[in-house]
Short mmCIF file of C-alpha atoms and ligand atoms in Angstrom, two decimals:
data_model
loop_
_atom_site.label_atom_id
_atom_site.label_comp_id
_atom_site.label_asym_id
_atom_site.label_seq_id
_atom_site.Cartn_x
_atom_site.Cartn_y
_atom_site.Cartn_z
CA MET A 1 -35.84 11.74 -15.26
CA GLN A 2 -34.82 8.34 -17.02
CA GLN A 3 -34.86 5.53 -14.46
CA VAL A 4 -31.47 3.48 -14.56
CA HIS A 5 -30.95 -0.02 -12.99
CA VAL A 6 -27.86 0.32 -10.96
CA ARG A 7 -26.42 -3.58 -10.30
CA LEU A 8 -24.60 -3.16 -6.86
CA LEU A 9 -21.27 -4.20 -7.41
CA ASP A 10 -19.78 -3.48 -4.04
CA THR A 11 -21.98 -3.15 -0.77
CA SER A 12 -19.48 -0.66 0.78
CA GLY A 13 -19.51 3.23 -0.21
CA HIS A 14 -22.80 3.59 -1.42
CA ALA A 15 -24.70 6.60 -0.45
CA VAL A 16 -28.54 6.65 -1.04
CA HIS A 17 -30.51 9.06 -3.01
CA ASN A 18 -33.93 9.42 -3.33
CA GLY A 19 -34.04 5.69 -1.93
CA LEU A 20 -31.85 4.38 -4.72
CA ALA A 21 -28.56 3.08 -3.70
CA MET A 22 -25.97 5.19 -5.24
CA GLN A 23 -22.89 3.79 -7.08
CA ASN A 24 -19.21 5.26 -5.96
CA LEU A 25 -17.71 5.26 -8.98
CA THR A 26 -14.54 5.12 -7.38
CA GLU A 27 -15.26 1.67 -6.03
CA LEU A 28 -15.21 0.55 -10.01
CA THR A 29 -12.44 -1.64 -11.63
CA LYS A 30 -11.78 -0.32 -14.95
CA ASN A 31 -13.53 -3.67 -15.97
CA ASP A 32 -16.64 -2.98 -13.79
CA LEU A 33 -17.00 0.48 -15.11
CA GLU A 34 -17.11 -0.86 -18.64
CA ALA A 35 -19.98 -3.18 -17.56
CA PHE A 36 -21.48 -0.57 -15.54
CA VAL A 37 -21.46 2.00 -18.44
CA ALA A 38 -22.51 -0.52 -21.23
CA ASP A 39 -25.21 -2.56 -19.21
CA ASP A 40 -26.39 -0.49 -16.63
CA LEU A 41 -26.36 3.01 -18.28
CA LYS A 42 -26.65 1.98 -21.67
CA LEU A 43 -23.80 4.09 -23.45
CA PRO A 44 -21.19 3.19 -25.92
CA ARG A 45 -17.74 2.20 -25.26
CA PHE A 46 -15.92 5.24 -25.15
CA ARG A 47 -18.04 6.81 -22.45
CA THR A 48 -16.18 4.48 -20.11
CA GLU A 49 -12.75 5.85 -21.08
CA GLN A 50 -14.24 9.63 -20.51
CA ILE A 51 -15.56 8.69 -17.12
CA TRP A 52 -12.13 6.89 -16.03
CA GLN A 53 -10.15 9.71 -17.03
CA TRP A 54 -12.23 12.27 -15.48
CA LEU A 55 -12.24 10.05 -12.09
CA TRP A 56 -8.36 8.95 -11.96
CA GLN A 57 -6.29 11.15 -13.66
CA LYS A 58 -8.41 14.64 -13.50
CA ARG A 59 -9.57 13.33 -10.29
CA VAL A 60 -12.91 15.62 -10.31
CA ARG A 61 -14.98 15.51 -7.10
CA ALA A 62 -18.54 15.89 -8.69
CA ILE A 63 -20.25 14.20 -11.89
CA ASP A 64 -21.18 17.71 -12.94
CA GLY A 65 -17.11 18.35 -13.34
CA MET A 66 -17.04 15.78 -16.34
CA THR A 67 -17.72 18.74 -18.96
CA ASN A 68 -17.10 16.31 -21.77
CA LEU A 69 -20.32 14.91 -20.86
CA SER A 70 -23.56 16.33 -22.36
CA LYS A 71 -25.35 18.04 -19.13
CA PRO A 72 -28.36 15.48 -19.53
CA LEU A 73 -25.61 12.73 -19.41
CA ARG A 74 -24.45 13.98 -16.61
CA GLU A 75 -27.44 14.19 -14.72
CA LYS A 76 -28.65 11.04 -15.37
CA LEU A 77 -25.28 9.97 -14.01
CA ALA A 78 -25.67 11.68 -11.21
CA GLY A 79 -28.84 10.33 -10.17
CA VAL A 80 -27.55 6.71 -9.72
CA ALA A 81 -23.71 7.41 -8.90
CA CYS A 82 -21.46 9.53 -7.02
CA ILE A 83 -17.82 10.14 -5.68
CA THR A 84 -16.59 9.50 -2.96
CA TRP A 85 -13.16 9.77 -1.72
CA PRO A 86 -11.59 9.05 1.93
CA LYS A 87 -11.91 12.42 3.87
CA ILE A 88 -8.70 13.89 5.31
CA VAL A 89 -8.95 14.38 9.19
CA THR A 90 -5.55 15.21 9.81
CA VAL A 91 -2.46 16.31 7.74
CA GLN A 92 1.04 16.13 9.42
CA LYS A 93 4.15 17.34 7.90
CA SER A 94 7.76 16.07 9.35
CA LYS A 95 10.76 18.15 9.51
CA ASP A 96 11.98 15.69 7.10
CA GLY A 97 9.27 16.27 4.67
CA THR A 98 7.28 12.89 5.06
CA ILE A 99 3.28 13.94 4.95
CA LYS A 100 1.24 11.95 7.11
CA PHE A 101 -2.79 11.84 6.53
CA LEU A 102 -5.21 10.14 8.73
CA LEU A 103 -8.19 9.24 6.86
CA SER A 104 -11.66 8.48 7.85
CA LEU A 105 -13.50 6.13 5.50
CA ASN A 106 -17.91 5.71 5.00
CA ASP A 107 -17.98 3.90 7.81
CA GLY A 108 -16.27 6.06 10.23
CA LYS A 109 -12.98 3.74 10.32
CA LEU A 110 -9.68 5.44 10.05
CA ILE A 111 -6.65 4.63 8.18
CA GLU A 112 -2.96 6.47 7.68
CA THR A 113 -1.40 6.95 4.15
CA VAL A 114 1.96 8.53 4.40
CA LEU A 115 3.84 10.83 1.11
CA ILE A 116 7.51 9.94 1.42
CA PRO A 117 9.67 12.59 -0.27
CA MET A 118 12.56 11.02 -2.76
CA GLN A 119 14.86 12.93 -5.08
CA ASP A 120 12.84 14.41 -7.54
CA ARG A 121 9.40 12.68 -6.88
CA TYR A 122 7.35 11.29 -3.88
CA SER A 123 6.54 7.77 -3.00
CA GLN A 124 3.17 6.83 -1.11
CA CYS A 125 2.77 4.58 1.62
CA LEU A 126 -0.78 2.68 1.22
CA SER A 127 -2.87 0.62 3.94
CA THR A 128 -4.70 -2.30 2.64
CA GLN A 129 -6.92 -2.95 5.92
CA VAL A 130 -8.07 -1.37 8.75
CA GLY A 131 -6.10 -2.95 11.54
CA CYS A 132 -4.28 -6.03 10.83
CA ALA A 133 -4.42 -9.51 11.92
CA MET A 134 -0.96 -10.52 11.96
CA ALA A 135 -0.51 -9.12 15.73
CA CYS A 136 3.13 -8.89 15.34
CA THR A 137 4.59 -7.76 18.80
CA PHE A 138 6.25 -4.69 17.53
CA CYS A 139 3.87 -3.42 15.40
CA SER A 140 1.49 -0.57 16.65
CA THR A 141 -1.15 -1.85 14.01
CA GLY A 142 -1.13 -5.35 15.12
CA LYS A 143 -1.96 -3.94 18.55
CA LEU A 144 -5.34 -2.70 17.45
CA GLY A 145 -6.39 -6.24 15.84
CA PHE A 146 -8.19 -6.60 12.29
CA GLU A 147 -11.51 -4.75 11.64
CA ARG A 148 -12.08 -5.41 8.05
CA ASN A 149 -10.51 -5.37 4.43
CA LEU A 150 -10.33 -2.29 2.66
CA THR A 151 -12.09 -1.92 -0.29
CA TYR A 152 -10.98 -1.13 -4.25
CA GLY A 153 -11.74 2.81 -4.07
CA GLU A 154 -10.66 2.84 -0.29
CA ILE A 155 -7.09 1.88 -1.55
CA MET A 156 -7.11 3.97 -4.87
CA GLY A 157 -8.95 6.63 -3.12
CA GLN A 158 -5.72 7.17 -0.86
CA ILE A 159 -3.60 7.63 -3.89
CA LEU A 160 -6.30 10.22 -5.28
CA VAL A 161 -6.04 12.29 -1.76
CA GLY A 162 -2.24 12.10 -1.94
CA ARG A 163 -1.60 13.42 -5.45
CA GLN A 164 -4.33 15.96 -5.00
CA TYR A 165 -2.19 17.32 -2.04
CA LEU A 166 0.87 17.58 -3.92
CA GLU A 167 -0.79 19.03 -6.69
CA ASP A 168 -2.57 21.78 -4.76
CA HIS A 169 0.99 22.49 -3.06
CA ASP A 170 2.90 22.61 -6.11
CA MET A 171 4.83 19.80 -5.06
CA ASN A 172 7.06 16.93 -6.77
CA PRO A 173 4.90 14.33 -8.75
CA LEU A 174 3.85 11.06 -6.86
CA LYS A 175 5.51 8.18 -8.83
CA ASN A 176 6.06 5.16 -6.54
CA LEU A 177 3.85 3.18 -4.26
CA VAL A 178 4.65 1.00 -1.41
CA PHE A 179 1.99 -1.10 0.13
CA MET A 180 3.31 -0.88 3.66
CA GLY A 181 1.02 0.81 5.47
CA MET A 182 -1.89 -0.31 7.85
CA GLY A 183 -2.65 -4.14 7.17
CA GLU A 184 -1.40 -7.11 5.52
CA PRO A 185 -1.68 -6.80 1.78
CA LEU A 186 -1.67 -10.37 1.07
CA LEU A 187 -4.73 -10.97 3.08
CA ASN A 188 -6.54 -8.89 1.17
CA LEU A 189 -5.16 -10.14 -2.36
CA ASP A 190 -8.30 -10.04 -4.42
CA ILE A 191 -8.57 -6.20 -4.27
CA LEU A 192 -4.61 -5.84 -4.31
CA ILE A 193 -4.63 -7.37 -7.53
CA LYS A 194 -7.40 -5.48 -9.04
CA VAL A 195 -5.67 -2.48 -7.76
CA LEU A 196 -2.32 -3.31 -8.99
CA THR A 197 -3.95 -4.31 -12.58
CA ASP A 198 -5.44 -0.85 -12.70
CA LEU A 199 -2.60 1.40 -11.96
CA PRO A 200 -0.78 1.37 -14.83
CA CYS A 201 -3.84 2.72 -16.95
CA GLU A 202 -3.11 5.27 -19.29
CA ARG A 203 -5.74 7.33 -19.40
CA GLY A 204 -6.15 6.55 -15.10
CA LEU A 205 -3.33 6.80 -12.50
CA SER A 206 -0.07 6.17 -15.19
CA LEU A 207 1.24 4.22 -12.21
CA SER A 208 3.96 1.67 -13.26
CA TRP A 209 3.60 -1.64 -11.53
CA ARG A 210 7.38 -1.88 -11.45
CA ARG A 211 7.68 0.78 -9.03
CA SER A 212 5.18 -0.81 -6.80
CA VAL A 213 6.51 -2.86 -3.66
CA VAL A 214 3.85 -4.77 -1.86
CA SER A 215 5.36 -5.52 1.78
CA THR A 216 4.16 -8.82 3.30
CA VAL A 217 5.08 -11.22 6.02
CA GLY A 218 4.72 -13.89 3.58
CA PHE A 219 2.47 -16.60 2.40
CA PRO A 220 3.87 -19.04 -0.16
CA ASP A 221 0.46 -19.73 -1.77
CA LYS A 222 -0.31 -16.01 -2.24
CA LEU A 223 3.46 -15.07 -3.57
CA LYS A 224 3.06 -17.62 -6.07
CA ILE A 225 -0.21 -15.91 -7.37
CA LEU A 226 1.15 -12.56 -6.98
CA GLY A 227 4.60 -13.62 -8.91
CA ASP A 228 2.48 -15.82 -11.45
CA LEU A 229 0.32 -12.14 -12.58
CA GLU A 230 3.97 -10.39 -12.57
CA VAL A 231 1.99 -7.25 -11.07
CA ALA A 232 4.42 -6.26 -8.45
CA LEU A 233 7.53 -6.96 -6.69
CA PRO A 234 7.42 -7.91 -2.73
CA ALA A 235 9.34 -6.83 0.49
CA ILE A 236 9.39 -9.84 2.82
CA SER A 237 9.06 -8.52 6.57
CA LEU A 238 11.87 -11.20 7.80
CA HIS A 239 12.58 -9.47 10.89
CA ALA A 240 14.37 -12.67 12.42
CA PRO A 241 17.17 -14.84 10.95
CA THR A 242 15.66 -18.12 12.78
CA GLN A 243 12.25 -20.04 12.54
CA GLU A 244 12.38 -20.11 16.76
CA LEU A 245 13.28 -16.12 17.19
CA ARG A 246 10.65 -15.18 14.38
CA ALA A 247 7.69 -17.14 16.04
CA ARG A 248 8.74 -15.00 19.34
CA ILE A 249 8.24 -11.50 17.47
CA MET A 250 5.82 -12.39 15.01
CA PRO A 251 3.89 -15.41 16.23
CA LYS A 252 0.89 -15.50 13.71
CA ALA A 253 3.23 -14.78 10.67
CA ALA A 254 5.62 -17.44 11.52
CA LYS A 255 2.75 -20.41 11.36
CA VAL A 256 4.51 -20.43 8.05
CA HIS A 257 7.83 -21.86 8.47
CA LEU A 258 11.08 -19.82 7.49
CA ASN A 259 12.12 -22.73 5.53
CA ASP A 260 8.96 -22.85 3.36
CA LEU A 261 8.98 -19.13 3.39
CA MET A 262 12.17 -18.82 1.96
CA ALA A 263 11.38 -21.86 -0.76
CA ALA A 264 8.51 -19.64 -1.74
CA ILE A 265 10.84 -16.77 -2.40
CA LYS A 266 13.50 -18.44 -4.31
CA ALA A 267 10.54 -19.61 -6.64
CA TYR A 268 9.42 -15.95 -7.02
CA PRO A 269 9.59 -15.01 -10.80
CA MET A 270 12.37 -12.28 -11.42
CA ARG A 271 13.60 -10.51 -14.26
CA GLN A 272 17.70 -9.78 -14.14
CA ARG A 273 18.67 -7.65 -11.94
CA GLU A 274 15.63 -7.43 -10.06
CA ARG A 275 15.91 -8.33 -6.28
CA ILE A 276 13.66 -9.17 -3.83
CA THR A 277 13.83 -6.84 -0.17
CA PHE A 278 14.20 -8.40 2.98
CA GLU A 279 12.79 -6.08 5.57
CA TYR A 280 14.64 -6.30 8.73
CA LEU A 281 13.65 -4.38 11.83
CA LEU A 282 16.28 -3.73 14.20
CA LEU A 283 15.02 -4.30 17.87
CA LYS A 284 17.24 -3.61 20.76
CA ASP A 285 18.74 -6.58 22.23
CA VAL A 286 16.37 -8.96 20.16
CA ASN A 287 17.71 -9.22 16.66
CA ASP A 288 20.59 -6.89 16.59
CA SER A 289 23.74 -9.17 17.69
CA MET A 290 26.77 -10.03 15.02
CA GLU A 291 25.65 -13.51 15.64
CA GLN A 292 22.24 -12.77 14.05
CA ALA A 293 23.63 -10.94 11.04
CA ASP A 294 25.71 -14.02 10.09
CA GLN A 295 22.46 -15.92 10.24
CA LEU A 296 20.30 -13.48 8.34
CA ALA A 297 23.71 -13.19 5.68
CA ARG A 298 23.06 -17.42 5.39
CA LEU A 299 19.50 -17.05 4.79
CA VAL A 300 19.54 -14.96 2.27
CA ASP A 301 20.51 -15.30 -1.57
CA ARG A 302 23.07 -12.61 -2.03
CA LYS A 303 22.48 -12.41 -5.93
CA LYS A 304 18.36 -11.97 -5.58
CA GLY A 305 17.57 -10.65 -2.16
CA LYS A 306 18.58 -7.29 -0.77
CA ILE A 307 18.25 -6.36 2.72
CA ASN A 308 16.45 -2.82 3.82
CA LEU A 309 17.50 -2.59 7.55
CA ILE A 310 15.12 -0.19 9.65
CA ALA A 311 15.76 1.12 13.11
CA TYR A 312 12.92 0.14 15.16
CA ASN A 313 10.71 3.53 15.90
CA ALA A 314 10.42 3.45 19.72
CA THR A 315 6.48 3.42 20.77
CA GLU A 316 5.34 3.80 24.25
CA GLY A 317 3.79 0.72 25.49
CA MET A 318 6.17 -1.51 23.45
CA PRO A 319 7.98 -4.16 24.81
CA TYR A 320 10.94 -2.80 22.48
CA GLY A 321 14.04 -0.37 22.28
CA ALA A 322 15.32 1.52 19.68
CA PRO A 323 18.78 0.02 18.59
CA ASP A 324 22.07 1.87 19.27
CA ARG A 325 23.51 3.62 15.88
CA ASP A 326 26.75 1.80 16.29
CA LYS A 327 25.02 -1.75 16.20
CA VAL A 328 22.97 -0.90 13.37
CA GLU A 329 25.90 0.38 11.42
CA ALA A 330 27.77 -2.85 12.55
CA PHE A 331 25.32 -5.03 11.48
CA GLU A 332 25.18 -3.50 8.45
CA LYS A 333 28.83 -3.72 7.79
CA ARG A 334 29.16 -7.06 8.60
CA LEU A 335 26.18 -8.18 5.72
CA TRP A 336 28.50 -6.31 3.56
CA ASP A 337 31.34 -8.45 4.63
CA HIS A 338 29.41 -11.50 3.79
CA GLY A 339 28.87 -10.19 0.04
CA LEU A 340 25.21 -9.01 0.88
CA THR A 341 23.25 -5.77 -0.20
CA ALA A 342 22.30 -4.28 2.63
CA PHE A 343 20.92 -0.20 3.42
CA ILE A 344 19.76 1.22 6.49
CA ARG A 345 16.33 2.73 5.71
CA ARG A 346 16.35 6.29 6.33
CA SER A 347 13.51 6.47 9.34
CA MET A 348 11.46 8.77 8.23
CA GLY A 349 8.52 11.11 10.22
CA ALA A 350 9.75 9.71 13.82
CA ASP A 351 8.60 13.00 14.96
CA ILE A 352 5.23 12.85 13.55
CA LYS A 353 4.98 9.14 14.24
CA ALA A 354 4.88 7.89 10.65
CA ALA A 355 5.88 4.47 11.71
CA CYS A 356 3.10 1.79 11.04
CA GLY A 357 -0.08 2.30 12.89
CA GLN A 358 1.52 5.04 15.26
CA LEU A 359 -0.65 8.18 14.74
CA LYS A 360 -4.05 6.03 14.22
CA ALA A 361 -3.06 3.74 17.40
CA GLU A 362 -2.57 7.65 19.39
CA ASN A 363 -6.02 9.08 17.94
CA GLN A 364 -8.07 6.24 19.31
CA SER A 365 -6.39 5.80 22.99
N1 LIG B 1 1.76 -6.55 6.85
C1 LIG B 1 2.81 -5.90 6.02
C2 LIG B 1 2.52 -4.53 5.72
C3 LIG B 1 2.80 -3.47 6.92
S1 LIG B 1 4.10 -3.41 8.06
C4 LIG B 1 4.35 -6.35 6.53
O1 LIG B 1 4.54 -6.63 7.49
O2 LIG B 1 5.06 -6.04 5.61
C5 LIG B 1 5.36 -2.28 7.14
C6 LIG B 1 6.53 -2.29 7.64
O3 LIG B 1 6.83 -1.29 8.86
C7 LIG B 1 7.18 -3.61 8.13
O4 LIG B 1 8.28 -4.09 7.62
C8 LIG B 1 7.10 -3.34 9.90
O5 LIG B 1 8.01 -4.15 10.49
C9 LIG B 1 7.34 -1.82 10.00
N2 LIG B 1 7.29 -1.56 11.23
C10 LIG B 1 6.18 -1.66 11.81
N3 LIG B 1 6.16 -0.91 13.38
C11 LIG B 1 7.25 -0.31 13.06
C12 LIG B 1 8.27 0.76 14.18
N4 LIG B 1 7.71 0.95 15.05
N5 LIG B 1 9.09 0.97 13.71
C13 LIG B 1 9.62 1.04 12.43
N6 LIG B 1 8.98 -0.12 11.64
C14 LIG B 1 7.88 -0.63 11.91
#
């Protein structure tokens, strides 16, 4: 068999075959795959489109399944490359239809991803890091600390797992993505941008980035990069209406002063009728008073912003309680009274601990 020189494009995700490092094809962006096909495999350009389609649209798990490639070509490719997906460790289904996966990566690290049912489709909540460096005091992932960034293939691979599961079970299609799982997406920005860039590829995942939301505690310089690229809409994890309270419950995130964060959001380029979402996690007796609703209303631009209220999912060992239902409703009403758009986000999957980091935290304890 002809030897092919393989350029190592990423140190992760390589299996070794006959002493040669194998290129995990799911780690290659569309551009990387193009270079790999042309420079390393010395194949014509149209092969990129074929291989890309097999990987992302048809979701083959083995190179031999790429049946519009000749047998010798498949053999050549299989000699230097492999296809690796994150492995499913557990699948948990909630009564409300939420499906949560615990996935293991090549180095044994665990992450989670969640499929959330919407009317006629699913939305998938994706992780971007193993653990998280932000250490927000209410968040289970924050408690685990930061381990490492996810690679391109590990983020995209979560979508492959989600889509395959939905197809295998004849369920509604996956159309929306939220980068709201484990980790802080903007601290893995280079990879995030590569993922967002490749999502809409027609012969690939065909997911519109207009239906992708990146949830972040907010970094002005990184928001500027994301905004200039026009590849996603952000949701800002605000959780407090004042700098002082935010510094108390999100000490690392609040190193960016609230005024600077709000200025960055004001400058974020948006099309008409588009709005930036502010996430506000209601913690009992911490940030759920009427006065705090008034402060929040003064902070958020009613034309450019909308507020997602999330009732805290109480977690054992965390110093917070779930807010009373009537307080959550009163808080929402107060925001509407100020002319703001606010919704209480359905808390999904509470029975399977689908809140950020909960399942993994449990598996590790
Ligand atoms: N780091 C990013 C994305 C991950 S967190 C960010 O902070 O936005 C995604 C969301 O889950 C955040 O809004 C966070 O506040 C919320 N969350 C964390 N723990 C939760 C819990 N126990 N109950 C409900 N929501 C939680």
